[in-house]
CSV table of C-alpha atoms in Angstrom, one decimal:
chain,number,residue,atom,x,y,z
Y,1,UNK,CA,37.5,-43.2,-6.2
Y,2,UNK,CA,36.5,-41.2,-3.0
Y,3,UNK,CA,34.9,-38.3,-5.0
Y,4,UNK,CA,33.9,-40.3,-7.9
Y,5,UNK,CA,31.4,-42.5,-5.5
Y,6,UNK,CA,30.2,-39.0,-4.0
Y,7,UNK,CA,29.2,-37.5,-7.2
Y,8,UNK,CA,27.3,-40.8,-8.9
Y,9,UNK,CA,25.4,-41.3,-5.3
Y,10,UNK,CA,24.3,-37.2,-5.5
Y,11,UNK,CA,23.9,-37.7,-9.3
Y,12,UNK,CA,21.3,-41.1,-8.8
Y,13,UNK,CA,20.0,-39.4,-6.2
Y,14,UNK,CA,18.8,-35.8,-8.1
Y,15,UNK,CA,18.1,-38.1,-10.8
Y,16,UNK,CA,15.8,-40.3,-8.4
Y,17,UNK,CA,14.1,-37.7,-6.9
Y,18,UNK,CA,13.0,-35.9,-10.8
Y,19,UNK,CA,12.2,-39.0,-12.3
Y,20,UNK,CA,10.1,-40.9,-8.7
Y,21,UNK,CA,10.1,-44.5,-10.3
Y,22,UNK,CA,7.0,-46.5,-8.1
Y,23,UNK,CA,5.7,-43.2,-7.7
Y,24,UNK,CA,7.6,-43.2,-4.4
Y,25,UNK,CA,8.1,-39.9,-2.6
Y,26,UNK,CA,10.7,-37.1,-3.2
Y,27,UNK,CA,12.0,-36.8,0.2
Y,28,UNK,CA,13.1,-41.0,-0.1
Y,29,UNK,CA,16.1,-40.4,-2.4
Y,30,UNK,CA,17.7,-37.1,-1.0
Y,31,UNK,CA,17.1,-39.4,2.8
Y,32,UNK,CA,18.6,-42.6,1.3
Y,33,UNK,CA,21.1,-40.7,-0.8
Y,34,UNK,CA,22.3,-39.1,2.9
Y,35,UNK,CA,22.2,-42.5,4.8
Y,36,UNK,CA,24.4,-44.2,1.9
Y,37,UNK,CA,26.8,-41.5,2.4
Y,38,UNK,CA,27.2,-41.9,5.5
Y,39,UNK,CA,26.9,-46.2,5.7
Y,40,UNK,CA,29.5,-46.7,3.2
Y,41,UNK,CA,32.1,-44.2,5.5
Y,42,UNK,CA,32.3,-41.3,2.6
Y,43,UNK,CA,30.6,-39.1,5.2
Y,44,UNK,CA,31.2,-39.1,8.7
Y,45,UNK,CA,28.5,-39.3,11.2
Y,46,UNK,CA,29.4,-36.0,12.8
Y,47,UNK,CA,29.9,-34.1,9.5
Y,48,UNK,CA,26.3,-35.3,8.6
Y,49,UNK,CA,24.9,-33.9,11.4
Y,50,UNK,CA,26.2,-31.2,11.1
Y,51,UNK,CA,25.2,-30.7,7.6
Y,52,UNK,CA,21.7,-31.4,9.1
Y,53,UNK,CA,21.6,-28.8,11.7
Y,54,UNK,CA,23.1,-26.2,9.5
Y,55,UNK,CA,19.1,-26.1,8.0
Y,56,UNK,CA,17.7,-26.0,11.2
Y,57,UNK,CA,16.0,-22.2,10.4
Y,58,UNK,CA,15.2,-23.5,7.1
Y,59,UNK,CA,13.4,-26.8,8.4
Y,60,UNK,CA,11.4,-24.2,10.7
Y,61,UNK,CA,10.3,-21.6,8.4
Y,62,UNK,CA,8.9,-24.6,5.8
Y,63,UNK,CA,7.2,-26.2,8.9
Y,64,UNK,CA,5.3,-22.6,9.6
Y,65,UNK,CA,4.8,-21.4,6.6
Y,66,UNK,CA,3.1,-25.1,5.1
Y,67,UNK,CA,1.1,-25.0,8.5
Y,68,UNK,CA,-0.3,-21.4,7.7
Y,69,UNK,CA,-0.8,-22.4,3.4
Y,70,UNK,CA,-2.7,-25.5,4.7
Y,71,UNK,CA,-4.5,-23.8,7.7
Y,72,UNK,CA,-6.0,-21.5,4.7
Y,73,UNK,CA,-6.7,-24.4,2.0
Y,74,UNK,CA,-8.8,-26.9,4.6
Y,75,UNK,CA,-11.1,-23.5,5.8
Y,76,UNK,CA,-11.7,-23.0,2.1
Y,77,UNK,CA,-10.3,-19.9,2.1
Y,78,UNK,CA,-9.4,-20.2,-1.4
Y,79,UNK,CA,-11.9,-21.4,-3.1
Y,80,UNK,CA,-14.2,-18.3,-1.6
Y,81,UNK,CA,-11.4,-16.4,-3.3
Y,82,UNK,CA,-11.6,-18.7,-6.7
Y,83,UNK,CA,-15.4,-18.4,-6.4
Y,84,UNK,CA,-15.3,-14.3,-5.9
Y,85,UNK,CA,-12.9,-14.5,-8.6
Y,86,UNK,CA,-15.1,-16.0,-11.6
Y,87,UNK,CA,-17.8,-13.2,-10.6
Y,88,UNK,CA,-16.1,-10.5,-10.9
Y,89,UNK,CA,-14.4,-10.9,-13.7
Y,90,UNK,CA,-17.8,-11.2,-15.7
Y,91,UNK,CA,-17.3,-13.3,-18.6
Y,92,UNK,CA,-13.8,-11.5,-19.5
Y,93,UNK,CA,-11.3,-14.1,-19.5
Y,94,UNK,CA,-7.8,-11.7,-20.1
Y,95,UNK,CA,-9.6,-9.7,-16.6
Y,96,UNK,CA,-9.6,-13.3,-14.9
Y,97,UNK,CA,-6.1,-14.5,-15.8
Y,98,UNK,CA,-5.0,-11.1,-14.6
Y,99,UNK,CA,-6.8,-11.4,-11.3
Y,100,UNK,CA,-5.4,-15.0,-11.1
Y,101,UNK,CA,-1.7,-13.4,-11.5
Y,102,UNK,CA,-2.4,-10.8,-9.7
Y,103,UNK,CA,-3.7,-13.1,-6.7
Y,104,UNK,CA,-0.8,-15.4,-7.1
Y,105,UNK,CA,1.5,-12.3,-7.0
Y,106,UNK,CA,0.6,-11.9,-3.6
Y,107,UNK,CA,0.4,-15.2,-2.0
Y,108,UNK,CA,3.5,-16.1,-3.2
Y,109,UNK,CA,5.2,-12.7,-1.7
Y,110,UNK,CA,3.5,-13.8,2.0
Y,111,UNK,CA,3.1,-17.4,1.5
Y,112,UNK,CA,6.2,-18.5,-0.3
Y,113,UNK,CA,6.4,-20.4,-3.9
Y,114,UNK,CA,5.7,-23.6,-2.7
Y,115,UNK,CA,2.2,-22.4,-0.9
Y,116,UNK,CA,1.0,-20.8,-4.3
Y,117,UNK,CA,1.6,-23.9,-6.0
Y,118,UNK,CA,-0.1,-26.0,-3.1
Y,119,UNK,CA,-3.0,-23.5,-2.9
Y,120,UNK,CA,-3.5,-22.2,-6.3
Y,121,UNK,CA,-2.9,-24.6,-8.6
Y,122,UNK,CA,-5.8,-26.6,-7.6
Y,123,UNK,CA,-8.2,-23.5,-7.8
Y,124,UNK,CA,-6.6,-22.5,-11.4
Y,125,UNK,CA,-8.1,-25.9,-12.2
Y,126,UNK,CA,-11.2,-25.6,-10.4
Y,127,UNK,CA,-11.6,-21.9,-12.4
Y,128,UNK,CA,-10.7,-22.6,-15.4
Y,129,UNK,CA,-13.3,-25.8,-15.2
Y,130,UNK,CA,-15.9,-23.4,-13.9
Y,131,UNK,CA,-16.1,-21.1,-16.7
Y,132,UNK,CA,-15.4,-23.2,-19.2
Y,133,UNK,CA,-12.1,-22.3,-20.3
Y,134,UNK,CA,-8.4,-24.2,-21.6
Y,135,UNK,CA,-6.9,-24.9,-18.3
Y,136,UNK,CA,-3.1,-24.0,-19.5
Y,137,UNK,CA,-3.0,-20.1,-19.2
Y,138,UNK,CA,-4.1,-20.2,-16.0
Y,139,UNK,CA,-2.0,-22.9,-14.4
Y,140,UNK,CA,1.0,-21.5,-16.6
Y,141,UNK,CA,0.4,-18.7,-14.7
Y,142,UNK,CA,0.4,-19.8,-11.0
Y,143,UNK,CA,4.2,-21.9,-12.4
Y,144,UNK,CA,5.6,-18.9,-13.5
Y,145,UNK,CA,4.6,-16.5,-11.0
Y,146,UNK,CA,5.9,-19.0,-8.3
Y,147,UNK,CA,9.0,-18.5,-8.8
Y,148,UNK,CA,8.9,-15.3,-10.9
Y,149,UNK,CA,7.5,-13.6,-7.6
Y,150,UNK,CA,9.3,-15.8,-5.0
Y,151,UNK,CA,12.0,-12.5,-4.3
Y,152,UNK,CA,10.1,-9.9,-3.7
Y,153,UNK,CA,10.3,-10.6,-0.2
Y,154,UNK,CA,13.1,-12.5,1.9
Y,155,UNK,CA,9.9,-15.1,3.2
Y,156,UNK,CA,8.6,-15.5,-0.3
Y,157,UNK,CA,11.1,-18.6,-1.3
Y,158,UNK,CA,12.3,-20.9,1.0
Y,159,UNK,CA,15.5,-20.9,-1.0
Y,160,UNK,CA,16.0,-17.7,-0.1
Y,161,UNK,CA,16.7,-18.7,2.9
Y,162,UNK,CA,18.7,-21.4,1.8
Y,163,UNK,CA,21.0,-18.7,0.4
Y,164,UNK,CA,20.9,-16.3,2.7
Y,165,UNK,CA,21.2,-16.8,6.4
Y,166,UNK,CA,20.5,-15.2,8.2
Y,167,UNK,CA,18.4,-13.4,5.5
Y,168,UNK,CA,18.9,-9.8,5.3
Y,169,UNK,CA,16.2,-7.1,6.9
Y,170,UNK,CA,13.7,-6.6,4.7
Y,171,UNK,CA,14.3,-2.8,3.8
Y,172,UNK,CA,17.9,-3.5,2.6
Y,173,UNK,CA,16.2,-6.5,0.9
Y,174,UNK,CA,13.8,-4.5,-1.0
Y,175,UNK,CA,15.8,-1.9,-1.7
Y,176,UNK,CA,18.1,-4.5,-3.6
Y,177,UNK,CA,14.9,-6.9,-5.3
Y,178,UNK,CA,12.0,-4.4,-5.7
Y,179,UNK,CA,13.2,-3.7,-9.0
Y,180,UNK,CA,14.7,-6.8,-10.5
Y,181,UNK,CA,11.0,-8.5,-9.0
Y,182,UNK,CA,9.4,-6.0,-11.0
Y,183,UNK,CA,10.7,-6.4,-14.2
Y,184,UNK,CA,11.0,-10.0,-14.0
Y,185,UNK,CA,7.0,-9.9,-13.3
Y,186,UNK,CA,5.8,-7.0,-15.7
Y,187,UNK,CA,7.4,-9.2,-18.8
Y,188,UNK,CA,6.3,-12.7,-17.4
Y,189,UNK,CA,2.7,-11.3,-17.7
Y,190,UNK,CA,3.2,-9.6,-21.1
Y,191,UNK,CA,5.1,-12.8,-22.6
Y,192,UNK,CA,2.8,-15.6,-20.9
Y,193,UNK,CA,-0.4,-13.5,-21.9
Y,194,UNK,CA,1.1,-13.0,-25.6
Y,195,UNK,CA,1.6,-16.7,-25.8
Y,196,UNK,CA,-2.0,-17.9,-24.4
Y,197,UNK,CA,-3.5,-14.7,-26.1
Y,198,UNK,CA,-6.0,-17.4,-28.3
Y,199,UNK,CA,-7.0,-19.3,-25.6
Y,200,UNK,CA,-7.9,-15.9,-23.3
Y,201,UNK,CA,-9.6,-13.9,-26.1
Y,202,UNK,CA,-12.8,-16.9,-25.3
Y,203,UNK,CA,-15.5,-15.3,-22.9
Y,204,UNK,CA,-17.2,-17.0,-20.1
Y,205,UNK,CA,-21.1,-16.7,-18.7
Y,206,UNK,CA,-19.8,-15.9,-15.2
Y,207,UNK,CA,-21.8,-17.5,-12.8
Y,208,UNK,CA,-22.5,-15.8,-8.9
Y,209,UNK,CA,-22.0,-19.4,-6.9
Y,210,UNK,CA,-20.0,-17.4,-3.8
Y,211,UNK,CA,-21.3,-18.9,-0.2
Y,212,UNK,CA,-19.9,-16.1,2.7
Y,213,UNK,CA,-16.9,-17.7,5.0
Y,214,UNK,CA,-18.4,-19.4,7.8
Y,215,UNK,CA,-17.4,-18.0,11.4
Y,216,UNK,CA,-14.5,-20.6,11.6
Y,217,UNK,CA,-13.4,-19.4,7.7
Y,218,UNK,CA,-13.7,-15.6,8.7
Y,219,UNK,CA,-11.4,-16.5,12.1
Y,220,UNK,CA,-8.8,-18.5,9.9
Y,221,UNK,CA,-8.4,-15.1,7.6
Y,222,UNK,CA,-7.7,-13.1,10.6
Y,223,UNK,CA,-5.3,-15.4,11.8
Y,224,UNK,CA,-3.1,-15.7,8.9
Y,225,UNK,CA,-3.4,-12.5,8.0
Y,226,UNK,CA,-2.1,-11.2,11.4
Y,227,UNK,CA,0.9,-14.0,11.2
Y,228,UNK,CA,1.7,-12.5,7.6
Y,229,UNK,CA,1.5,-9.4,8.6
Y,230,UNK,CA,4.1,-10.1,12.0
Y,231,UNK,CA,6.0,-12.2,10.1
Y,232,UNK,CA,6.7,-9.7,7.3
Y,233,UNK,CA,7.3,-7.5,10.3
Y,234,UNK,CA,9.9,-9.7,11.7
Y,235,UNK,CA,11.9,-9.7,8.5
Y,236,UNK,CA,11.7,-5.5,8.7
Y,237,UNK,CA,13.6,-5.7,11.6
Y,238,UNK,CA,16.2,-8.9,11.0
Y,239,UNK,CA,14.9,-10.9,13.4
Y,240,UNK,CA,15.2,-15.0,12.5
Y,241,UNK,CA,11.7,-15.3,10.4
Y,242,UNK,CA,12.5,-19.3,10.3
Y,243,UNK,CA,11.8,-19.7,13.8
Y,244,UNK,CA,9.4,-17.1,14.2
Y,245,UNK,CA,7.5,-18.5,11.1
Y,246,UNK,CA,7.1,-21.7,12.8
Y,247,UNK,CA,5.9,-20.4,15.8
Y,248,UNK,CA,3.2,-18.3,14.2
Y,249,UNK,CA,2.2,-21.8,12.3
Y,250,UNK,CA,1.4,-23.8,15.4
Y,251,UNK,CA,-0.1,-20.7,17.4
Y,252,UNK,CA,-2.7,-20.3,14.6
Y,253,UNK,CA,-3.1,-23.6,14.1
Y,254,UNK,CA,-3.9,-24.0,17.7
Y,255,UNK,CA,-6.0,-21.1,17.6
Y,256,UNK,CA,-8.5,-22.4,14.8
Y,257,UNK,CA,-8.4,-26.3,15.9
Y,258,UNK,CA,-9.4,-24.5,19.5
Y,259,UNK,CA,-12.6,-23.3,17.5
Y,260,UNK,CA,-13.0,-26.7,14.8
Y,261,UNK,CA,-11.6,-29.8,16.1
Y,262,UNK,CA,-12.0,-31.4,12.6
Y,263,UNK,CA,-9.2,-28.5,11.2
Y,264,UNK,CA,-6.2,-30.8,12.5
Y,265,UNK,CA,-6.7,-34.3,11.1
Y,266,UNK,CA,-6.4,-33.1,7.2
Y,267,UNK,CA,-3.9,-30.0,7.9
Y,268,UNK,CA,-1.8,-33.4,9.6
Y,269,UNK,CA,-2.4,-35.9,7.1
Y,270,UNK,CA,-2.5,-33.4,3.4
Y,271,UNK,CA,0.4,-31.5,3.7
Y,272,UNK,CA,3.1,-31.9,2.2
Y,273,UNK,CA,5.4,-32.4,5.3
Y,274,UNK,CA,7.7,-34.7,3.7
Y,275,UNK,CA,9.8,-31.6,2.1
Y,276,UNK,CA,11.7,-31.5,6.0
Y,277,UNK,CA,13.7,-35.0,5.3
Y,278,UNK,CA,14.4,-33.9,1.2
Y,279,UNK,CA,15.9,-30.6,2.2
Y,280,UNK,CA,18.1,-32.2,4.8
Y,281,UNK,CA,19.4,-34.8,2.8
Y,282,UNK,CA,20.0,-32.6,0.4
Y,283,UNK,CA,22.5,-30.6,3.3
Y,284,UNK,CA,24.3,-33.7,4.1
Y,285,UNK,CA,24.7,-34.2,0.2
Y,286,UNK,CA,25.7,-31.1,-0.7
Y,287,UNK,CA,28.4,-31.5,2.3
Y,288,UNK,CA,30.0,-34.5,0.9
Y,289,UNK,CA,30.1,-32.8,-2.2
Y,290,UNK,CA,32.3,-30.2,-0.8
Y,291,UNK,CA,34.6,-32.8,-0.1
Y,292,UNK,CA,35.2,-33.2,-3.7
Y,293,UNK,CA,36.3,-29.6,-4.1
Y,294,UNK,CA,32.8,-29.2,-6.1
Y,295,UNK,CA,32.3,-26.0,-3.7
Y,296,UNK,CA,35.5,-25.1,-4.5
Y,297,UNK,CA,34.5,-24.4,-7.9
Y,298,UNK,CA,31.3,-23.1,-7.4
Y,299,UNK,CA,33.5,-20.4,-5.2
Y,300,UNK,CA,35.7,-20.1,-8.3
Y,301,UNK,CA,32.6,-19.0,-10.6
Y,302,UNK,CA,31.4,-16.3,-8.1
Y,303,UNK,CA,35.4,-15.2,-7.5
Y,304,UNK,CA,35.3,-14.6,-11.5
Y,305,UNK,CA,32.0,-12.9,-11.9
Y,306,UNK,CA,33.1,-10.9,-9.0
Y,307,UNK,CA,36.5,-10.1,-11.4
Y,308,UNK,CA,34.0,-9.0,-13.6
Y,309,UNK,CA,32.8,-5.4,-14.3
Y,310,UNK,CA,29.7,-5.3,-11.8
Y,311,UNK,CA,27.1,-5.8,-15.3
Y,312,UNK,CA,28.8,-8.5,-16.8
Y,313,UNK,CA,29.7,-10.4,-13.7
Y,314,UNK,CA,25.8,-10.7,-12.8
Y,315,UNK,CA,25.2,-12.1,-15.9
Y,316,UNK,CA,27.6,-14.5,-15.6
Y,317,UNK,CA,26.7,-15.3,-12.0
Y,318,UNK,CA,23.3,-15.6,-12.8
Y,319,UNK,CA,22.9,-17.2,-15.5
Y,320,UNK,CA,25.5,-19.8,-14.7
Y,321,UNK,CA,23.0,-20.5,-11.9
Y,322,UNK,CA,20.0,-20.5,-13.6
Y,323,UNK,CA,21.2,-23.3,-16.2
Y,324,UNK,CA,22.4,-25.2,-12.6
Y,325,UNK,CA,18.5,-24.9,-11.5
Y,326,UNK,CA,17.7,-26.5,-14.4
Y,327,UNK,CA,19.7,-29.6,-14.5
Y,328,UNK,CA,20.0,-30.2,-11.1
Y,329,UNK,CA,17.1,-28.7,-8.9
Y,330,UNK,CA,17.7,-25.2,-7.2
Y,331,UNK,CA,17.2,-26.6,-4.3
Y,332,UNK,CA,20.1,-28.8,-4.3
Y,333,UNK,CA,21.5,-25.6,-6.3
Y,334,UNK,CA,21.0,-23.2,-3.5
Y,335,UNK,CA,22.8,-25.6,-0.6
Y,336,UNK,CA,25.4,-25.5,-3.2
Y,337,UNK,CA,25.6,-21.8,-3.4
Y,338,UNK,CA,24.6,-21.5,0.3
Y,339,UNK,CA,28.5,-22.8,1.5
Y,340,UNK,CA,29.9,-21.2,-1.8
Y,341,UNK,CA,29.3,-17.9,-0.8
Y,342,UNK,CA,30.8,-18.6,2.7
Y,343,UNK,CA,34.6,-18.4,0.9
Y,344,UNK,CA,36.6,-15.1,0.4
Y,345,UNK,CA,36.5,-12.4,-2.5
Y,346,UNK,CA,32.9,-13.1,-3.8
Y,347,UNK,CA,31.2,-9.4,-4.3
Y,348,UNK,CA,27.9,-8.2,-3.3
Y,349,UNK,CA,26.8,-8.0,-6.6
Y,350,UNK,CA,27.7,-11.8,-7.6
Y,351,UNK,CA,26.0,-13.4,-4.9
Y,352,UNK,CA,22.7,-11.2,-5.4
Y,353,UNK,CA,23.0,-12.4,-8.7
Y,354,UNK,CA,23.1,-15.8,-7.7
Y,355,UNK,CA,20.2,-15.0,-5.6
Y,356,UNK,CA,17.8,-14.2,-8.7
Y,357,UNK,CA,19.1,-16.8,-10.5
Y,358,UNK,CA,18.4,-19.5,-7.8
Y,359,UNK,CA,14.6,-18.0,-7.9
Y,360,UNK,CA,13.9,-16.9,-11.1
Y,361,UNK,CA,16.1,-20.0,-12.8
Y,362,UNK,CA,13.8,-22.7,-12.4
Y,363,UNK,CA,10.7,-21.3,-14.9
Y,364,UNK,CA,13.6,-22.9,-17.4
Y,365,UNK,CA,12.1,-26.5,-16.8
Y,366,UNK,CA,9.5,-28.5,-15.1
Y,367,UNK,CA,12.3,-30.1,-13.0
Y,368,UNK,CA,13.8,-26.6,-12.0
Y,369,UNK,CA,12.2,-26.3,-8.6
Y,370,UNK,CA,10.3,-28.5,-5.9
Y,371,UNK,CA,7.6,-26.0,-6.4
Y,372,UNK,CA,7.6,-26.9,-10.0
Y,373,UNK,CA,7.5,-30.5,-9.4
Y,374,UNK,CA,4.6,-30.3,-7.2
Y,375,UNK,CA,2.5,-28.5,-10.0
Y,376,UNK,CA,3.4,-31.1,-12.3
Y,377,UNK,CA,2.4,-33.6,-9.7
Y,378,UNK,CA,-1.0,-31.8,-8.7
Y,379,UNK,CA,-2.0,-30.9,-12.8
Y,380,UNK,CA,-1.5,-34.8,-13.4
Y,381,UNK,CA,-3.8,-35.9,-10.2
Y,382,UNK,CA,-6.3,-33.6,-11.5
Y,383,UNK,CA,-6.3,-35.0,-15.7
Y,384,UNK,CA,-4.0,-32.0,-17.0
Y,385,UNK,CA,-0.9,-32.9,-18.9
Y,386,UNK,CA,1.9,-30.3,-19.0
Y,387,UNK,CA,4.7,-31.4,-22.2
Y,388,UNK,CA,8.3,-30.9,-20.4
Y,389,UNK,CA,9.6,-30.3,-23.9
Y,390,UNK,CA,6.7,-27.3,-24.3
Y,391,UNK,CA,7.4,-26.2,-20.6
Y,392,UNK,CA,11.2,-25.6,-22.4
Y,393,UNK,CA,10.4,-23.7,-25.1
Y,394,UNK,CA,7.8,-21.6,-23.2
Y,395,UNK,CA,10.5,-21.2,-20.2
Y,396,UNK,CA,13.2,-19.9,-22.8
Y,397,UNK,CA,10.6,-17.7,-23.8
Y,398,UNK,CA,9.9,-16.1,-20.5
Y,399,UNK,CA,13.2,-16.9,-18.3
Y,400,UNK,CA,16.2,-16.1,-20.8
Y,401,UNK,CA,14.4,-12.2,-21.2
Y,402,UNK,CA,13.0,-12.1,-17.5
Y,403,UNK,CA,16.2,-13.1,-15.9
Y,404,UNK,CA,18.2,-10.9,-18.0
Y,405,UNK,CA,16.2,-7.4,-17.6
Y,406,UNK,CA,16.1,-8.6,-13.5
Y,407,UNK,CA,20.2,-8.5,-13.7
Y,408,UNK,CA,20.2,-5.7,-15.4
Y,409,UNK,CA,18.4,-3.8,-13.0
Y,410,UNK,CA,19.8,-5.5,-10.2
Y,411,UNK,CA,21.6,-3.0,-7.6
């Protein structure tokens, strides 16, 4: 009875936190799901807290890098972009999307998956709107490069760091993801632009509506820029990017509110801060799972890919995952695999795989990742309706190929 209760409060919980009845927040269920667990005595108060504080680096890193992704939206910096965008691409709409991916390439390498969504899915809409174009390819396109994108670097996914921690140095890191990132991002373009191919052979009349930064706007792209660039330095040399993250967030934060006052009160009151309380509930959850033995047999899948030739074994490993993302969330997925890889005679190549599966896994569904959730969320505020059972079919489309040439590259 024990580990049945554990399991239907974590299953009413994911399901809570995917389907928000009242419209009430994510970061509720996972919270509630924790304090239940730990009220009705299935989870001591120690073990809890200890489940808490084992996200401590995580809970930093989001903190920073949100502060820096919001820091950027409420000096405009991206709609400057957006704007420079829908000139330059002069009335060819293929050269636009390709900018758009492109753009959200790199913003999700230095900003992580969740600031891409946050940042770009707005101006997608905004662009799209502008020129006069179907609104789809290009907010298909800041989706799937969220997560498509979200390993090239160990800062890129915040469930990387869920995985991994501490993460590994970022030469070793690239040395193992370079490749599989690659791949996964060369046929993600190639499938997604095949599929909207109708909708991107329409030109635009591009119209020149770009203002120049302000001072404050041309000070906020120093700022982050130099934090990307130290923190991307950081990772070169293994030092703990969570923490270092968050103290580049509130130094440049501090530097730009120094300059505009008025920079604080929306940075405060927009972001999404509320993603600190969902990720630790999901720790203490995930804990009490363990109690079940549920670990245990997310340690017995790794042990067998690991028994696996080193091709076949990453297959299994990651796509075993990337069905988990699917159903359940990676995020919850990745705490899971987070204390599964802590047990004995799991191989290198397993848990990378599990690492590209964790990331790359949740273009399968709308309800694969946060990040996915919170384009769905934004695309409704702003009139555009995304089909979950169309997301499916255009997610097997790019996932099932994408993952499997990233595992096959996979070192």
């Amino acid at each position: 009875m024990h580990a049945i209760a554990i399991w239907a409060i974590a299953a009413a919980t994911i399901a809570l936190m995917l389907a928000r009845p009242a419209r009430l927040g994510e970061w509720i269920w996972p919270a509630l799901g924790a304090i239940v667990l730990v009220a009705s005595g299935l989870l001591s108060g120690g073990q809890a807290a200890d489940a808490a504080r084992d996200g401590l680096d995580v809970y930093a890193f989001l903190l920073g890098m949100l502060a820096l992704a919001e820091l950027a939206r409420v000096q405009g910096l991206f709609d400057w972009i957006t704007a420079s965008l829908i000139a330059g691409a002069r009335g060819r709409s293929k050269r636009l999307f390709a900018w758009l991916f492109a753009i959200a390439i790199a913003v999700t390498a230095l900003l992580s998956n969740d600031g891409t969504i946050l940042l770009l899915t707005p101006a997608a809409i905004a662009l799209s709107r502008a020129a006069k174009l179907p609104a789809l390819p290009f907010a298909y396109a800041v989706a799937f490069v969220a997560n498509a994108a979200s390993f090239i670097l160990p800062i890129s996914n915040p469930a990387n760091l869920v995985v991994f921690s501490p993460l590994p140095p970022l030469v070793p890191w690239l040395t193992l993801f370079a490749a599989p990132s690659a791949v996964a991002l060369v046929y993600t373009y190639a499938a997604l632009g095949w599929h909207c191919s109708r909708d991107l052979a329409q030109a635009y009349v591009p119209q020149d509506a770009r203002a120049p930064l302000p001072a404050v706007g041309r000070l906020t792209l120093i700022v982050v820029g130099v934090s990307l660039a130290l923190l991307v330095a950081a990772a070169g040399f293994g030092l703990p990017v969570g923490y270092i993250a968050f103290a580049l967030g509130a130094i440049s934060v501090a530097i730009v509110a120094a300059r505009d006052r008025a920079t604080l009160a929306p940075l405060v009151r927009e972001a999404p801060w509320s993603v600190i309380p969902l990720v630790a509930g999901l720790f203490v959850i995930v804990r009490a799972l363990d109690t079940t033995g549920a670990l245990e047999l997310a340690r017995a899948m790794l042990r067998q890919a690991s028994a696996l030739s080193p091709l076949a074994g990453k297959l299994y490993a990651g796509g075993a995952i990337a069905l988990g993302d699917a159903v359940i969330n990676n995020l919850p997925a990745g705490v899971v695999v987070r204390y599964a890889l802590h047990g004995h005679g799991i191989a290198p190549h397993a848990a990378h795989a599990a690492l590209v599966g964790i990331d790359l896994g949740p273009n399968l569904s709308v309800s694969g990742s946060l990040a996915t959730l919170l384009w769905v969320m934004m695309l409704r505020r702003d009139g555009v309706e995304v089909n979950a059972w169309r997301f499916l079919a255009l997610g097997a489309l790019i996932t099932v190929p994408s993952l499997a040439l990233a595992l096959l590259v996979l070192r």
